[in-house]
PDB file of C-alpha atoms in Angstrom:
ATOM      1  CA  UNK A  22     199.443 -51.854 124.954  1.00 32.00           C
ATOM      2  CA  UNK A  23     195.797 -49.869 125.663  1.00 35.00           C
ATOM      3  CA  UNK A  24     194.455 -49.870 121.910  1.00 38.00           C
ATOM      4  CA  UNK A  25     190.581 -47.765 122.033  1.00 40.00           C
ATOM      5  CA  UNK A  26     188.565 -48.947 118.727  1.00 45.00           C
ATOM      6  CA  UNK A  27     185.693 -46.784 117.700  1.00 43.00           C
ATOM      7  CA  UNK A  28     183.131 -47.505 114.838  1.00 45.00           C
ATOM      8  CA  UNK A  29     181.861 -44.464 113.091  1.00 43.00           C
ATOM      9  CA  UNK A  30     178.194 -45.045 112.606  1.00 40.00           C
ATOM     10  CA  UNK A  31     177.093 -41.830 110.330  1.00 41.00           C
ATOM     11  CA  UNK A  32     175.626 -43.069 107.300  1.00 37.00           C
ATOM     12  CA  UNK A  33     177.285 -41.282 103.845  1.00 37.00           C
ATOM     13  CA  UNK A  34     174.853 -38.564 102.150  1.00 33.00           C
ATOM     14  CA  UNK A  35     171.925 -40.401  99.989  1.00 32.00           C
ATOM     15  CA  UNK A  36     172.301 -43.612 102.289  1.00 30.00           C
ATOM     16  CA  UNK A  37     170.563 -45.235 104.976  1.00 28.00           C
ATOM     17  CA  UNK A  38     172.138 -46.013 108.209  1.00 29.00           C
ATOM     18  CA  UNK A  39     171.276 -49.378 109.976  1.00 29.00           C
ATOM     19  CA  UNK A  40     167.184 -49.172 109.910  1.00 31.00           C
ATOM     20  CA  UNK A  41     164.456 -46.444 110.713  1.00 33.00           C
ATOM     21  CA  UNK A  42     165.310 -45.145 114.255  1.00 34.00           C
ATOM     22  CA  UNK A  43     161.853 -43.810 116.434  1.00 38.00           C
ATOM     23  CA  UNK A  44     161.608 -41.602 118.686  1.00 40.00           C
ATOM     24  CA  UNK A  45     161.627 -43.810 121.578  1.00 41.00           C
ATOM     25  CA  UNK A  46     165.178 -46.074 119.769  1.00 51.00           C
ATOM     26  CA  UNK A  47     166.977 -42.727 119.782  1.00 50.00           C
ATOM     27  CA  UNK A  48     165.806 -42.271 123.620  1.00 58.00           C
ATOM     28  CA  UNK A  49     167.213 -45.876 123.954  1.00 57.00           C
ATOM     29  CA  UNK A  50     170.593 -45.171 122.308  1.00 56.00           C
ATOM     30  CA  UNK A  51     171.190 -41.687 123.828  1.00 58.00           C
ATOM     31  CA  UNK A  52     170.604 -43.907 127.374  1.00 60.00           C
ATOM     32  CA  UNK A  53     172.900 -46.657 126.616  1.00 61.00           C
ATOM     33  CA  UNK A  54     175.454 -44.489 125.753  1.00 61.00           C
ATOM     34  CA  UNK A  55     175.466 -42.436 128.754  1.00 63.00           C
ATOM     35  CA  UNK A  56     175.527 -45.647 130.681  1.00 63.00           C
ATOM     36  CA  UNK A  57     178.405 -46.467 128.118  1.00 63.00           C
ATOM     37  CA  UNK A  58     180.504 -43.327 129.081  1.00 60.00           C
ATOM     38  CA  UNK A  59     179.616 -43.493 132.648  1.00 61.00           C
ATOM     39  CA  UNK A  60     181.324 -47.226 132.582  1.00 60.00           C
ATOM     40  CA  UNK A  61     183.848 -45.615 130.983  1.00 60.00           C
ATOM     41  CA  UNK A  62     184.431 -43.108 133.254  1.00 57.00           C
ATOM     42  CA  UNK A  63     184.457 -45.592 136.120  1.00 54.00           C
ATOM     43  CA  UNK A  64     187.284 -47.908 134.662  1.00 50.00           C
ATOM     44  CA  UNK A  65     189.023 -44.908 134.002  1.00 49.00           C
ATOM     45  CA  UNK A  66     190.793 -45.189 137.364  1.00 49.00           C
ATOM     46  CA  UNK A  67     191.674 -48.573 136.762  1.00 52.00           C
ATOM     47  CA  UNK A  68     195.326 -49.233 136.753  1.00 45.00           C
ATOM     48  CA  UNK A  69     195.261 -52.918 135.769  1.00 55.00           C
ATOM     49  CA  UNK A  70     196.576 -52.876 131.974  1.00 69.00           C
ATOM     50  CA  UNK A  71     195.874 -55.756 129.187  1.00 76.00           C
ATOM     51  CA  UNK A  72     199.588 -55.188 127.520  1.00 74.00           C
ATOM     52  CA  UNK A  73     200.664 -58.322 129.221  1.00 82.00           C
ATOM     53  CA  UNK A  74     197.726 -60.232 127.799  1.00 85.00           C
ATOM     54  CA  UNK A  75     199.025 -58.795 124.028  1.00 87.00           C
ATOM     55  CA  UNK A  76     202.989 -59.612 124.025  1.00 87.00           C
ATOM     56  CA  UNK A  77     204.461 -59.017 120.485  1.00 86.00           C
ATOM     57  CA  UNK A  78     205.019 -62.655 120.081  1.00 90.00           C
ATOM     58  CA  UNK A  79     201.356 -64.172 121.025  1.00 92.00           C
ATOM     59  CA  UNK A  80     200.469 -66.166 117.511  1.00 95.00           C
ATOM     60  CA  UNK A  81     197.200 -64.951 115.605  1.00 95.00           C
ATOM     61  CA  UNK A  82     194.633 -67.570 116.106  1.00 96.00           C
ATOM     62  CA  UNK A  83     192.342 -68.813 113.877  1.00 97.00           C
ATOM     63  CA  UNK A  84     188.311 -67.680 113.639  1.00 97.00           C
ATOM     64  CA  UNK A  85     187.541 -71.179 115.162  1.00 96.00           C
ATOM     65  CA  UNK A  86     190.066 -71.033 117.650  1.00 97.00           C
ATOM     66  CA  UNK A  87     189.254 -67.310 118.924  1.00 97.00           C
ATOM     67  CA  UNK A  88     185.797 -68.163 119.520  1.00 97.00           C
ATOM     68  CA  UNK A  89     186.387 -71.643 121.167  1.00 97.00           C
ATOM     69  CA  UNK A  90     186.931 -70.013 125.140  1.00 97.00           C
ATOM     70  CA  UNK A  91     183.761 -67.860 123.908  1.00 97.00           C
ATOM     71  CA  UNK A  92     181.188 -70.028 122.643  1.00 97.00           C
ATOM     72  CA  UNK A  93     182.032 -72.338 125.850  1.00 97.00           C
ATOM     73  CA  UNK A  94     179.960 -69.542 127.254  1.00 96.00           C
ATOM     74  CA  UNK A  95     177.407 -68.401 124.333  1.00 96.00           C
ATOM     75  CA  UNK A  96     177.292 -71.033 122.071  1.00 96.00           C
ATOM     76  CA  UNK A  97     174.712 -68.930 120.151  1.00 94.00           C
ATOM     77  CA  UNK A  98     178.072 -67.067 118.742  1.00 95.00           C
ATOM     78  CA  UNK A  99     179.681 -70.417 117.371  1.00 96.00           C
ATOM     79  CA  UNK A 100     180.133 -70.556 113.606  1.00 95.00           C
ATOM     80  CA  UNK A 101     177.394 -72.600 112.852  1.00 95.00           C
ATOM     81  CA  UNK A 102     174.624 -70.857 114.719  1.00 94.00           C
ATOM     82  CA  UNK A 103     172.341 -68.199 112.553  1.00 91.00           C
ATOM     83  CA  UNK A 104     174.833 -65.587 112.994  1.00 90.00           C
ATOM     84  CA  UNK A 105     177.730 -67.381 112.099  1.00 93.00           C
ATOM     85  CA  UNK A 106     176.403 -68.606 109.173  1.00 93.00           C
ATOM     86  CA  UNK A 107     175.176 -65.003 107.946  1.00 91.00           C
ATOM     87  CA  UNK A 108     178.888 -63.726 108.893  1.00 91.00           C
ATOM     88  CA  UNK A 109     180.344 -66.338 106.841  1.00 94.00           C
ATOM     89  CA  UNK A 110     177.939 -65.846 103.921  1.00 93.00           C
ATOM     90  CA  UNK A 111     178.262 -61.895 104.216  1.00 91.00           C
ATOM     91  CA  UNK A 112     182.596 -61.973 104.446  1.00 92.00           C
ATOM     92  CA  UNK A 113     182.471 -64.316 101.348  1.00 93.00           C
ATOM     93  CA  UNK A 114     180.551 -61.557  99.368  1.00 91.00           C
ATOM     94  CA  UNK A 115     182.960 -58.665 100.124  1.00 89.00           C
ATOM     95  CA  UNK A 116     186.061 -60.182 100.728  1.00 90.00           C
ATOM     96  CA  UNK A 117     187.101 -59.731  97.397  1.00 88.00           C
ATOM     97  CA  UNK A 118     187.276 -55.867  97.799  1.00 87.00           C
ATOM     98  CA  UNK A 119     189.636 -56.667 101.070  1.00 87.00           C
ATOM     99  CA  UNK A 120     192.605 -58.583  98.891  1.00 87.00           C
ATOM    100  CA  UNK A 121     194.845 -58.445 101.934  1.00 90.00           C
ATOM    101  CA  UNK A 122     192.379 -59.830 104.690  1.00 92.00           C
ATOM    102  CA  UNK A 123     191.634 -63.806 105.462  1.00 95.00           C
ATOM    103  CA  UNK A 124     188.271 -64.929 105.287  1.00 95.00           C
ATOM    104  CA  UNK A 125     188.539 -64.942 109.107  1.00 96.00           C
ATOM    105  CA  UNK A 126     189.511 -61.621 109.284  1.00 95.00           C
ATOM    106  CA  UNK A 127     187.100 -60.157 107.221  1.00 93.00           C
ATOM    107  CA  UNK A 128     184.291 -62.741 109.061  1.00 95.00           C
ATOM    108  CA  UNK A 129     185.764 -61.128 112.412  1.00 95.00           C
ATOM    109  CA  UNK A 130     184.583 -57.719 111.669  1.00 91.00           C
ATOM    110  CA  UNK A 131     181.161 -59.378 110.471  1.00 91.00           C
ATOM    111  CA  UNK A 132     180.544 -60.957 113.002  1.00 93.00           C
ATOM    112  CA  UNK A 133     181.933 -58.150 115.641  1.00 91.00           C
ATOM    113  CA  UNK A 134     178.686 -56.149 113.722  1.00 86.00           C
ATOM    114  CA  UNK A 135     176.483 -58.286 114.051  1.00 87.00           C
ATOM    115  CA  UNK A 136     173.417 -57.750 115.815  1.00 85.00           C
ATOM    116  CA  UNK A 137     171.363 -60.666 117.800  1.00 86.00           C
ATOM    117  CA  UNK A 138     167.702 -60.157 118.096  1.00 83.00           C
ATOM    118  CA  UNK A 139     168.463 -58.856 121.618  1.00 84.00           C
ATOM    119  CA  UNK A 140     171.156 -57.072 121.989  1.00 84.00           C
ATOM    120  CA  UNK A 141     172.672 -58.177 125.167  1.00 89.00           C
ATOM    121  CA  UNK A 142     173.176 -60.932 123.121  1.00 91.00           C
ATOM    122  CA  UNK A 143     175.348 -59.853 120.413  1.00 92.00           C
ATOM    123  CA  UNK A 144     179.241 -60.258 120.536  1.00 94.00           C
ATOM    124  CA  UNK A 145     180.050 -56.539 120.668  1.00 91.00           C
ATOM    125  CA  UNK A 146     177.683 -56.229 123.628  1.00 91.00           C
ATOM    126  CA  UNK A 147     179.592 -59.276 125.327  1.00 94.00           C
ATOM    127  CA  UNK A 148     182.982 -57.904 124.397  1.00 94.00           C
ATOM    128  CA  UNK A 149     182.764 -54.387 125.216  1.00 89.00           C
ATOM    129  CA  UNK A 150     180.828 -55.480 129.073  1.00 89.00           C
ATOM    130  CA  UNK A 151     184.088 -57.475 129.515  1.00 91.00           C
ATOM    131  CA  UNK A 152     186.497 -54.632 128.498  1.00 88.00           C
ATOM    132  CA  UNK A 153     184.960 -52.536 130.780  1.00 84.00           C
ATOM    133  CA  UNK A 154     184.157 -54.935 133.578  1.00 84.00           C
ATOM    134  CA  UNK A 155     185.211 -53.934 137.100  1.00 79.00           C
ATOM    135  CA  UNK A 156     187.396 -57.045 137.022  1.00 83.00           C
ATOM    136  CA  UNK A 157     188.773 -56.863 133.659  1.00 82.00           C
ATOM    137  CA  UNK A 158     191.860 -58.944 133.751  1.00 84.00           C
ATOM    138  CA  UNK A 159     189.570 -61.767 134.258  1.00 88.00           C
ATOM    139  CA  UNK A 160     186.931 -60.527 132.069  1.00 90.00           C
ATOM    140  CA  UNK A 161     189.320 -60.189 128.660  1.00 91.00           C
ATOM    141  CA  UNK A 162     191.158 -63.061 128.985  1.00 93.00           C
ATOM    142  CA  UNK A 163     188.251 -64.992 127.518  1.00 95.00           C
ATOM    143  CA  UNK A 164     188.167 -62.759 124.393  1.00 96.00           C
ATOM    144  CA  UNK A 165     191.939 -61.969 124.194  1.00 95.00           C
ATOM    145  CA  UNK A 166     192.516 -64.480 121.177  1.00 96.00           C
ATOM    146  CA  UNK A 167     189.003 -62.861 119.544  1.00 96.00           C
ATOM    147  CA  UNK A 168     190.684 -59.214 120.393  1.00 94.00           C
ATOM    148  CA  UNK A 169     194.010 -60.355 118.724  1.00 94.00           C
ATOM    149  CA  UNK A 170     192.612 -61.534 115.468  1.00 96.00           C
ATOM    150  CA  UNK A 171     189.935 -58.619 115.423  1.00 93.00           C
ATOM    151  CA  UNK A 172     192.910 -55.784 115.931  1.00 90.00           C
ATOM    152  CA  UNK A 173     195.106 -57.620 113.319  1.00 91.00           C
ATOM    153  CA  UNK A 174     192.025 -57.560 110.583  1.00 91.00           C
ATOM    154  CA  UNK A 175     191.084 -54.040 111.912  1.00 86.00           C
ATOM    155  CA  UNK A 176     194.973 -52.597 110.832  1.00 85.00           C
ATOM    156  CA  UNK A 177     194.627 -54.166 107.276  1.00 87.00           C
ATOM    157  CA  UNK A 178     191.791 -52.164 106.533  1.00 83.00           C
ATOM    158  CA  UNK A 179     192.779 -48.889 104.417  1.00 79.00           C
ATOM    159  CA  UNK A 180     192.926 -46.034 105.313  1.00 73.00           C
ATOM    160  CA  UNK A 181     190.173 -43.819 106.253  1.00 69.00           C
ATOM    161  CA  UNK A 182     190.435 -39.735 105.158  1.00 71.00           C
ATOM    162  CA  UNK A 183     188.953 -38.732 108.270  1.00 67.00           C
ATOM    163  CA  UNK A 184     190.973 -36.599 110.552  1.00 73.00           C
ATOM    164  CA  UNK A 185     188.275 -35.851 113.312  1.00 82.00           C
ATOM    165  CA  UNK A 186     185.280 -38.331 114.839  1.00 82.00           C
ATOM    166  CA  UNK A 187     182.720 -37.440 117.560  1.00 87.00           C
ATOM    167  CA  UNK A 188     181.302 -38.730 120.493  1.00 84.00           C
ATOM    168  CA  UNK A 189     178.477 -37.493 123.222  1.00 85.00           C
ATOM    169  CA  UNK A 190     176.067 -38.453 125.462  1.00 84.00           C
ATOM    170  CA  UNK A 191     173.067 -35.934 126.963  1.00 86.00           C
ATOM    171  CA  UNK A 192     174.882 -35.709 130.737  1.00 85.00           C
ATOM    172  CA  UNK A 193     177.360 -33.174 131.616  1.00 86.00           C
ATOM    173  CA  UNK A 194     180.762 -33.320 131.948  1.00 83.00           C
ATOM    174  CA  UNK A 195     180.013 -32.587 135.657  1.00 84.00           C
ATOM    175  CA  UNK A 196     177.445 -35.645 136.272  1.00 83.00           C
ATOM    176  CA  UNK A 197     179.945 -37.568 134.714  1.00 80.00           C
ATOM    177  CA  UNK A 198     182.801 -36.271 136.583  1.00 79.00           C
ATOM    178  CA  UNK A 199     185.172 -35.122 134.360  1.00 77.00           C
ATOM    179  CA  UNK A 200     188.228 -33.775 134.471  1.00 76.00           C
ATOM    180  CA  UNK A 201     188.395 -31.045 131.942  1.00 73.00           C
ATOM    181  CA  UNK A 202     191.865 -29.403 132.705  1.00 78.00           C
ATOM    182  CA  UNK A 203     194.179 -28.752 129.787  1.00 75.00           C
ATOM    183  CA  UNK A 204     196.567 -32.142 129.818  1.00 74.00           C
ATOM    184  CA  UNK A 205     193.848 -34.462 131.364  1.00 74.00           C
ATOM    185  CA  UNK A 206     193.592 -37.814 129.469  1.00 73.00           C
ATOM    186  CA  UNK A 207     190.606 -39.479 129.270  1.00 71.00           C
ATOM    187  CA  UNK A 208     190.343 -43.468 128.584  1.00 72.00           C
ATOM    188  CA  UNK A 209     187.972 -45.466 126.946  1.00 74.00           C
ATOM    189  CA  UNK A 210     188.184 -49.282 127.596  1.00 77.00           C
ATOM    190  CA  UNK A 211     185.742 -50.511 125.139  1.00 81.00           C
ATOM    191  CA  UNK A 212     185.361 -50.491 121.405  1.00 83.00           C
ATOM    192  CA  UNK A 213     182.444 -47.270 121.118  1.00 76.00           C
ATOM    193  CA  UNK A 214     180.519 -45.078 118.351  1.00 74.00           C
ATOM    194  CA  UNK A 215     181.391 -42.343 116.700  1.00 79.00           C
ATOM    195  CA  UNK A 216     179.986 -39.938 114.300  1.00 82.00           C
ATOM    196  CA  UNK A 217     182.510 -38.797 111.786  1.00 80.00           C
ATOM    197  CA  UNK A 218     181.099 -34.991 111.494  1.00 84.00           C
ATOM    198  CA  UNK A 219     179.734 -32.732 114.665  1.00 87.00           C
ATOM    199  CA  UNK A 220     176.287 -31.924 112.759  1.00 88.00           C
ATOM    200  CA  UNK A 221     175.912 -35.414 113.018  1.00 85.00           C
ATOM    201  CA  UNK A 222     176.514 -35.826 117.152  1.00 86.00           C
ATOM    202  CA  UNK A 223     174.677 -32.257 117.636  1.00 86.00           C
ATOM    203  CA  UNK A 224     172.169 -33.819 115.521  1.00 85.00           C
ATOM    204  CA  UNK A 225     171.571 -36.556 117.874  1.00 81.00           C
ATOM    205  CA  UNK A 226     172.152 -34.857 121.043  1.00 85.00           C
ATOM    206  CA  UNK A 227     169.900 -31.795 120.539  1.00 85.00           C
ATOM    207  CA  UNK A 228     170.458 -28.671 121.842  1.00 85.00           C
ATOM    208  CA  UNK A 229     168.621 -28.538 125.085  1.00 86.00           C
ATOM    209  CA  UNK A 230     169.638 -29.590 128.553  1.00 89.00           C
ATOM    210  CA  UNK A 231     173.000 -31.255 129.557  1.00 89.00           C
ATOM    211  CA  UNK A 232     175.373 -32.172 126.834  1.00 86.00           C
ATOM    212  CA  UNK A 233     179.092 -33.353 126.262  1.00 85.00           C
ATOM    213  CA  UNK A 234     181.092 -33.955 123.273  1.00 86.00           C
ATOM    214  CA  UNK A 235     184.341 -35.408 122.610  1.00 84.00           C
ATOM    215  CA  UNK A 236     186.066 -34.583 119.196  1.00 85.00           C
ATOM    216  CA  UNK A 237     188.567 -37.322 119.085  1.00 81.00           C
ATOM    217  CA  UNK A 238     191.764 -36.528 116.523  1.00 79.00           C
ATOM    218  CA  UNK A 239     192.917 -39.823 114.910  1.00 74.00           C
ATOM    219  CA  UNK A 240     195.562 -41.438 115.197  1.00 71.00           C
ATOM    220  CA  UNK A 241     195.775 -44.454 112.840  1.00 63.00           C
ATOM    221  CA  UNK A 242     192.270 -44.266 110.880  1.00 58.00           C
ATOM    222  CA  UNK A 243     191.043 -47.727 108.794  1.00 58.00           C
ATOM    223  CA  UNK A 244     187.800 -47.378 106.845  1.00 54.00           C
ATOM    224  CA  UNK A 245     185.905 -50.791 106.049  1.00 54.00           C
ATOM    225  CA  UNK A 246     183.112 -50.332 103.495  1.00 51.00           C
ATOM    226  CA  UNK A 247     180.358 -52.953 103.068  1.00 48.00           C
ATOM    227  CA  UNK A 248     182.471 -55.177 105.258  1.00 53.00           C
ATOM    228  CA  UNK A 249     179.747 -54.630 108.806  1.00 52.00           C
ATOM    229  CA  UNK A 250     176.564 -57.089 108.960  1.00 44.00           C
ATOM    230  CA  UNK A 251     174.633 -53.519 108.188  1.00 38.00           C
ATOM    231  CA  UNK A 252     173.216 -51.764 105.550  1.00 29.00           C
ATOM    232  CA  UNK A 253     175.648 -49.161 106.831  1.00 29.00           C
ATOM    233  CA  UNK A 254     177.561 -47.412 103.724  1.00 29.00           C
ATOM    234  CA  UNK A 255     180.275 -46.159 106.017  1.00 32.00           C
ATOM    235  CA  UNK A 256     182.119 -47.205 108.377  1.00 37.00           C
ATOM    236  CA  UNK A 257     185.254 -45.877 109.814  1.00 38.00           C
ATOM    237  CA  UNK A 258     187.293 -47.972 112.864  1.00 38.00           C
ATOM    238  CA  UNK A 259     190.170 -46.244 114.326  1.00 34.00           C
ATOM    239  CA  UNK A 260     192.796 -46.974 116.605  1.00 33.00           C
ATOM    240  CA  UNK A 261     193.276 -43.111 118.735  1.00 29.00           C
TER     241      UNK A 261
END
């Protein structure tokens, strides 16, 4: 099983995305996620799978019990740190608009949104280093009872009218050695961004110098509104 989650981070018309974003954060972000794809692009060789970590039968944990291997190693993720407690406090408030997730899946999501005050600290950052680690097979099996529960909550979530998301980064497909032939498949290991319109990513990548875009057609698309630790107003996380 070789699941690829992406968020959709474009805010809806009239609302504000996470917080004002300089010049110098959108330098930031445009940099991380060429480092992102580039990670990508090196794991994409890989041949070591995670279905074997996933078998149909492995039991959905608990919220306490998916985060026990992990806080072993960052107890600043455990439920009762800061961000726990603002998970928890945030998944009580909206759960009521998710009638068919837990508390611990809708606290999952939270939490998987959540941003630490650096953010090579925050859980996403963690998760997604480990998913594309080098050595994965080691790497996930820490966060394959966190994964479980997360991609359980994630297909409860309705479903999302999007048909299309985006995804770019300001280096060309060349310096990120692509293959571009008709057929070629192209894996992600991580959960990534997306915008869900290309104004959006042409927005953000400019028009000048080296660029490449991905339009990504969607497979099974969830939407989860008001659900992230944001003051995002859309959200959409698909499974392509």
């Amino acid at each position: 099983w070789d699941t690829r989650v992406t968020f959709d981070t474009s805010a809806a018309p009239g609302s504000t995305a996470f917080m004002p974003v300089s010049t110098a954060s959108v330098s930031s972000i445009k940099h991380r996620i060429c480092s992102e794809v580039e990670q990508e692009r090196q794991g994409a060789n890989q041949t070591d799978r995670l279905s074997h970590l996933f078998p149909s039968t492995l039991p959905i944990p608990s919220l306490e019990n998916a985060l026990k291997p992990i806080v072993a190693r960052h107890p600043h993720l455990a439920l009762n740190s800061p961000s726990g407690i603002a998970a928890m406090e945030r998944a009580r408030k909206v759960q009521k608009q998710y009638v068919l997730l837990s508390l611990d899946e809708v606290t999952i999501i939270v939490l998987y949104t959540y941003e630490e005050g650096h953010r090579e600290s925050s859980l996403y950052f963690l998760l997604n280093t480990a998913l594309r680690s080098a050595d994965r097979l080691t790497a996930v099996l820490v966060w394959r009872d966190f994964i479980w529960l997360l991609l359980h909550a994630l297909g409860k979530l309705p479903g999302c009218p999007a048909v299309l998301v985006y995804r770019g980064c300001t280096m060309s497909p060349e310096q990120l050695g692509l293959d571009l032939t008709p057929g070629a498949e192209f894996q992600w290991s991580g959960f990534s961004s997306t915008a869900s319109t290309a104004a959006v990513m042409n927005t953000f990548l400019g028009f000048d110098g080296p660029r490449t875009m991905w339009q990504l057609q969607l497979t099974y698309p969830w939407v989860a509104r008001n659900i992230n630790s944001f003051s995002l107003r859309k959200q959409a996380t698909i499974d392509v």
